[in-house]
mmCIF file of C-alpha atoms in Angstrom:
data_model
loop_
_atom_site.group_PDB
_atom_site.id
_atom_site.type_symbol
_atom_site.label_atom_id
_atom_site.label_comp_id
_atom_site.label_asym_id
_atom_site.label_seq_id
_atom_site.Cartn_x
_atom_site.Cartn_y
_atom_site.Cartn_z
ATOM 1 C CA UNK V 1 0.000 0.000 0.000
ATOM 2 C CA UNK V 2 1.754 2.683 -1.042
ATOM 3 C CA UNK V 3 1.080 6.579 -0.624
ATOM 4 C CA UNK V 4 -1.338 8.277 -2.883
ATOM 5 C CA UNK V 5 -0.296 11.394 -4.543
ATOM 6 C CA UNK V 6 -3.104 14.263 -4.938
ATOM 7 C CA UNK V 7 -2.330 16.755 -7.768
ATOM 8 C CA UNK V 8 -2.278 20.192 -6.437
ATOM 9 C CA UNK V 9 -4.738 22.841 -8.124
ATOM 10 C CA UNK V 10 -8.010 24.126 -8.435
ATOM 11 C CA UNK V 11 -11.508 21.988 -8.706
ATOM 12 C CA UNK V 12 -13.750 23.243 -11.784
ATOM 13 C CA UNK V 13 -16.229 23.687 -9.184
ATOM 14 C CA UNK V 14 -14.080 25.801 -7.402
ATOM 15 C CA UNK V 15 -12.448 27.839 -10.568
ATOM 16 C CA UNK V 16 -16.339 28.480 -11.330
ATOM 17 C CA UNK V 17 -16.972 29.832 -7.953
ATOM 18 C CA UNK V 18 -14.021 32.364 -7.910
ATOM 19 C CA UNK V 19 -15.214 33.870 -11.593
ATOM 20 C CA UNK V 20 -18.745 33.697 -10.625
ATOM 21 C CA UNK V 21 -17.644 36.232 -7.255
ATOM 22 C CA UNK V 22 -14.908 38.198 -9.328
ATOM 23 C CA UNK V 23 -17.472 38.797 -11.738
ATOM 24 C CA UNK V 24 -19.971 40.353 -9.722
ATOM 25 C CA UNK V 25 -18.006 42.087 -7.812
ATOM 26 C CA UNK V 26 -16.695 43.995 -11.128
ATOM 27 C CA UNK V 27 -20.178 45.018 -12.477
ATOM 28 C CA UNK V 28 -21.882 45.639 -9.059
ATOM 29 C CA UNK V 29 -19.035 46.856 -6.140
ATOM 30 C CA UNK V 30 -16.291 48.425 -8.188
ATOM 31 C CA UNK V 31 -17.472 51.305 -10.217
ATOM 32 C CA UNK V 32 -19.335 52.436 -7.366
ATOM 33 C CA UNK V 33 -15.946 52.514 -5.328
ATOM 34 C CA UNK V 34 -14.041 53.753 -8.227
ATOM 35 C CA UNK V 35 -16.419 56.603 -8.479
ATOM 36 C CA UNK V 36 -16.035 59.751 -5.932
ATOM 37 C CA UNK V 37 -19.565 61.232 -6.429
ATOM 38 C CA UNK V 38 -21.329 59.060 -3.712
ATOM 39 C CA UNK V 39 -18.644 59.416 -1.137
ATOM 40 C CA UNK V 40 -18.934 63.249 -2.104
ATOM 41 C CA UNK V 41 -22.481 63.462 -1.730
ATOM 42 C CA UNK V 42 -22.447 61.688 1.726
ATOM 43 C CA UNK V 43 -19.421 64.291 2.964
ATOM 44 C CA UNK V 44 -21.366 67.189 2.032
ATOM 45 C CA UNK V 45 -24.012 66.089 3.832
ATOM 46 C CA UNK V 46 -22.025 65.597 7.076
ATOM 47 C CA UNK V 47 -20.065 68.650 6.325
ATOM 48 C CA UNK V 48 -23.628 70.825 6.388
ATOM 49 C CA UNK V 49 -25.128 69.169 9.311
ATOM 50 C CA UNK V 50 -21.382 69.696 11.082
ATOM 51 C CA UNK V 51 -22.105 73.573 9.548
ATOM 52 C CA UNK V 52 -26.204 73.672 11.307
ATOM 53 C CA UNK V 53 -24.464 72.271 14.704
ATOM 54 C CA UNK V 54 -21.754 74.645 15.056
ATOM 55 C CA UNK V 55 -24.240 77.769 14.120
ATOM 56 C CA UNK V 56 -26.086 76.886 17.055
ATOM 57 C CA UNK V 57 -23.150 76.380 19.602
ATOM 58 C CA UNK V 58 -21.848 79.550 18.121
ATOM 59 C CA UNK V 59 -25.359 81.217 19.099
ATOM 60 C CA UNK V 60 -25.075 79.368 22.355
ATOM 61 C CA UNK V 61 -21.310 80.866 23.049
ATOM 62 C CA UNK V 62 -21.962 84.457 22.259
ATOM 63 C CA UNK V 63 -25.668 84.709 23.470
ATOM 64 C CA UNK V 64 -26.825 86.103 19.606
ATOM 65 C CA UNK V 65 -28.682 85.494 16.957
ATOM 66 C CA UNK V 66 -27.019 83.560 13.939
ATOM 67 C CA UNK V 67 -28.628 83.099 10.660
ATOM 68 C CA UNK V 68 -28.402 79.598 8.836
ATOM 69 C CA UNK V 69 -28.766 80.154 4.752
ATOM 70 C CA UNK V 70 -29.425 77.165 3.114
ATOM 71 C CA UNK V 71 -29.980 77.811 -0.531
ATOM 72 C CA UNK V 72 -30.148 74.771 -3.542
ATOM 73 C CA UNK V 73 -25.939 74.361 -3.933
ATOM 74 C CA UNK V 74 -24.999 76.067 -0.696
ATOM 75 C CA UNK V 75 -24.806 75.955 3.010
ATOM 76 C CA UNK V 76 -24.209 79.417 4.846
ATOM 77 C CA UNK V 77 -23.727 80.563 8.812
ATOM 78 C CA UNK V 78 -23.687 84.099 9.608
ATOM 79 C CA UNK V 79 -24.847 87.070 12.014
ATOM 80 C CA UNK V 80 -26.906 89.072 9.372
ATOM 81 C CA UNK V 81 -29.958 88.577 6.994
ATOM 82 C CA UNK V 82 -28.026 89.227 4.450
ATOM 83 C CA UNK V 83 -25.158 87.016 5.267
ATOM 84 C CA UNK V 84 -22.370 89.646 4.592
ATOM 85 C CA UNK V 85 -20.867 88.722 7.944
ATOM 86 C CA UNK V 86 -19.745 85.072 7.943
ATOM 87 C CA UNK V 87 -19.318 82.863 10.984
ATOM 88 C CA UNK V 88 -15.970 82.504 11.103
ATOM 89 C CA UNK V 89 -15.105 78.669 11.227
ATOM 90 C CA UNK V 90 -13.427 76.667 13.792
ATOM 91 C CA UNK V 91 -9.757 77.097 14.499
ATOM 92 C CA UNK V 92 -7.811 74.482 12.264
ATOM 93 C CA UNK V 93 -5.387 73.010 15.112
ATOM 94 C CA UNK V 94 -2.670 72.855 12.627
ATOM 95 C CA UNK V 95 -3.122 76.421 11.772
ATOM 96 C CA UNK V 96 -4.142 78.378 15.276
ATOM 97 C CA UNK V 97 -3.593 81.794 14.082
ATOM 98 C CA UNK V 98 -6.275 81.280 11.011
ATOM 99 C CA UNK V 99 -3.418 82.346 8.812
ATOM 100 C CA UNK V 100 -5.354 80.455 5.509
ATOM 101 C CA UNK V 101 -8.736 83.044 5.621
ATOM 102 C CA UNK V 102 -9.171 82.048 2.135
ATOM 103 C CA UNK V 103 -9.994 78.309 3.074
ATOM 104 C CA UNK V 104 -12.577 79.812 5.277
ATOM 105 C CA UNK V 105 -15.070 80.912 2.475
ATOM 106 C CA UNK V 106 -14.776 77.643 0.897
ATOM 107 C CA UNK V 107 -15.989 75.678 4.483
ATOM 108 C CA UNK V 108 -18.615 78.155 4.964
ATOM 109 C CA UNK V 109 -20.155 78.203 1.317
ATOM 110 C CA UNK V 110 -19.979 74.903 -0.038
ATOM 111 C CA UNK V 111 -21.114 73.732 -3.764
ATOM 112 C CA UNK V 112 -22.248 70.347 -3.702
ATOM 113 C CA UNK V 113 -21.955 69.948 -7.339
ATOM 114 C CA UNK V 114 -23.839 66.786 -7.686
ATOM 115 C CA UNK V 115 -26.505 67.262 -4.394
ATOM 116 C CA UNK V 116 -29.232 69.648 -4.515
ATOM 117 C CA UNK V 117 -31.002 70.786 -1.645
ATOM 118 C CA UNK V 118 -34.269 72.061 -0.447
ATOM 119 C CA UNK V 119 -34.151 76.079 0.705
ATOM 120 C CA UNK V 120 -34.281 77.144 4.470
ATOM 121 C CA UNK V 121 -33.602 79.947 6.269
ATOM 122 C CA UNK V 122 -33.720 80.315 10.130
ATOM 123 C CA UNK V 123 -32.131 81.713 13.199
ATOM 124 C CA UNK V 124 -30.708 80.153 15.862
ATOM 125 C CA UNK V 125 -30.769 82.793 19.602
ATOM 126 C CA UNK V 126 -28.709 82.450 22.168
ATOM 127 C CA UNK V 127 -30.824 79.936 24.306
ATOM 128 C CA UNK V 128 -29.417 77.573 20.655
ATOM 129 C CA UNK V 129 -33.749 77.513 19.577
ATOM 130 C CA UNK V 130 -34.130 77.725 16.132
ATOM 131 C CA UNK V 131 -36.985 80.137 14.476
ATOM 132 C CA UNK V 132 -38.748 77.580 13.550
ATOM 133 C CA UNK V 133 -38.590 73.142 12.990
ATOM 134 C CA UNK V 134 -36.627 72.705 9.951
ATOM 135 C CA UNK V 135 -36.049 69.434 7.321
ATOM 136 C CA UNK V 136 -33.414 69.916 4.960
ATOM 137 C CA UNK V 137 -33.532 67.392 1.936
ATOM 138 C CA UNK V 138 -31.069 66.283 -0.068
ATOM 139 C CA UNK V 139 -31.197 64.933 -3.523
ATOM 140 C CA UNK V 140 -28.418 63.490 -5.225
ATOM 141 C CA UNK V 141 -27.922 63.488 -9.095
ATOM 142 C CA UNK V 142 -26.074 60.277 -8.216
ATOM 143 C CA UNK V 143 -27.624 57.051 -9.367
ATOM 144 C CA UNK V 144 -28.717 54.776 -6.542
ATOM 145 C CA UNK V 145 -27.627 57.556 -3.590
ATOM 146 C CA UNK V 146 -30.402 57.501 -1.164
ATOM 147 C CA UNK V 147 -32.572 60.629 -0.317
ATOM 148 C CA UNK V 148 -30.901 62.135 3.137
ATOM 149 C CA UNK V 149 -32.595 64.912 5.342
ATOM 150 C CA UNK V 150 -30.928 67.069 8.398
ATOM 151 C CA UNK V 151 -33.808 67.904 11.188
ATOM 152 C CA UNK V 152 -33.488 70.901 13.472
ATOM 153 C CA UNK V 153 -36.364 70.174 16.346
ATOM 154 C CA UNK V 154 -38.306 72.989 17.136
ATOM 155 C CA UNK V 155 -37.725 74.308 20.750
ATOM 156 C CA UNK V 156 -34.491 72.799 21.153
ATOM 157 C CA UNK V 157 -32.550 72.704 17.927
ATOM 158 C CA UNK V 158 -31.500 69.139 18.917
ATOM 159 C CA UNK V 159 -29.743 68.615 14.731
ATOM 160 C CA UNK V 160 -29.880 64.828 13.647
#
């Protein structure tokens, strides 16, 4: 009885299998992680909500009003109606003098390019209550990107 030798490869069975995977994942997973415009559209989304949250702590910190501008392509914080008086954004930690003022009108008006929204405009006071309950919707241009919405609560501008 001597030893029996097994040749070393791949079953048919198996072979099939691997293809089978491979080729779904290259019609279905890969051009939607090859393309940018659904990982945009989610980061503007978090980027205005981030933009909603900090207008109210801002309104919180310095006991005033502060308007929130949301137009179809952009997202806007400021102390006036007319928004010629930004809210100045966040110290960048690597950067605590705010020596790079021009990246602060890009954070504060953002173009979504492929995301439109719906319009709102409302205050925050210094208690952090907005002037009213707010949705903001988002629509992608994006094929297959789901619908998203920020909502400010009425009374207590809890942002989710």
């Amino acid at each position: 009885m001597g030893a029996q030798s097994y040749a070393k490869g791949f079953t048919l069975v198996e072979m099939t299998v691997t293809l089978v995977v491979l080729g779904i994942l290259a019609a279905i997973a890969i051009p939607r992680l090859v393309s940018g415009d659904a990982f945009s559209s989610r980061s503007f989304y978090d980027e205005t909500k981030s933009i909603v949250r900090y207008a109210q702590k801002v309104a919180v910190a310095q006991r005033r009003l502060v308007f929130v501008n949301v137009t179809a392509t952009r997202v806007e914080a400021c102390y006036d109606v007319a928004c010629t008086n930004r809210v100045p954004s966040p110290v960048d930690p690597a950067d605590p003098l705010g020596a790079h003022t021009d990246s602060t009108e890009a954070r504060w008006k953002l173009d979504p390019g492929r995301v439109t929204m719906s319009l709102a405009n409302f205050t925050f006071n210094g208690l952090g209550q907005p002037s009213a309950g707010v949705v903001i919707t988002f629509t992608s241009l994006v094929p297959d990107d789901p619908v998203r919405t920020i909502t400010v609560v009425n009374q207590t501008g809890y942002v989710y």
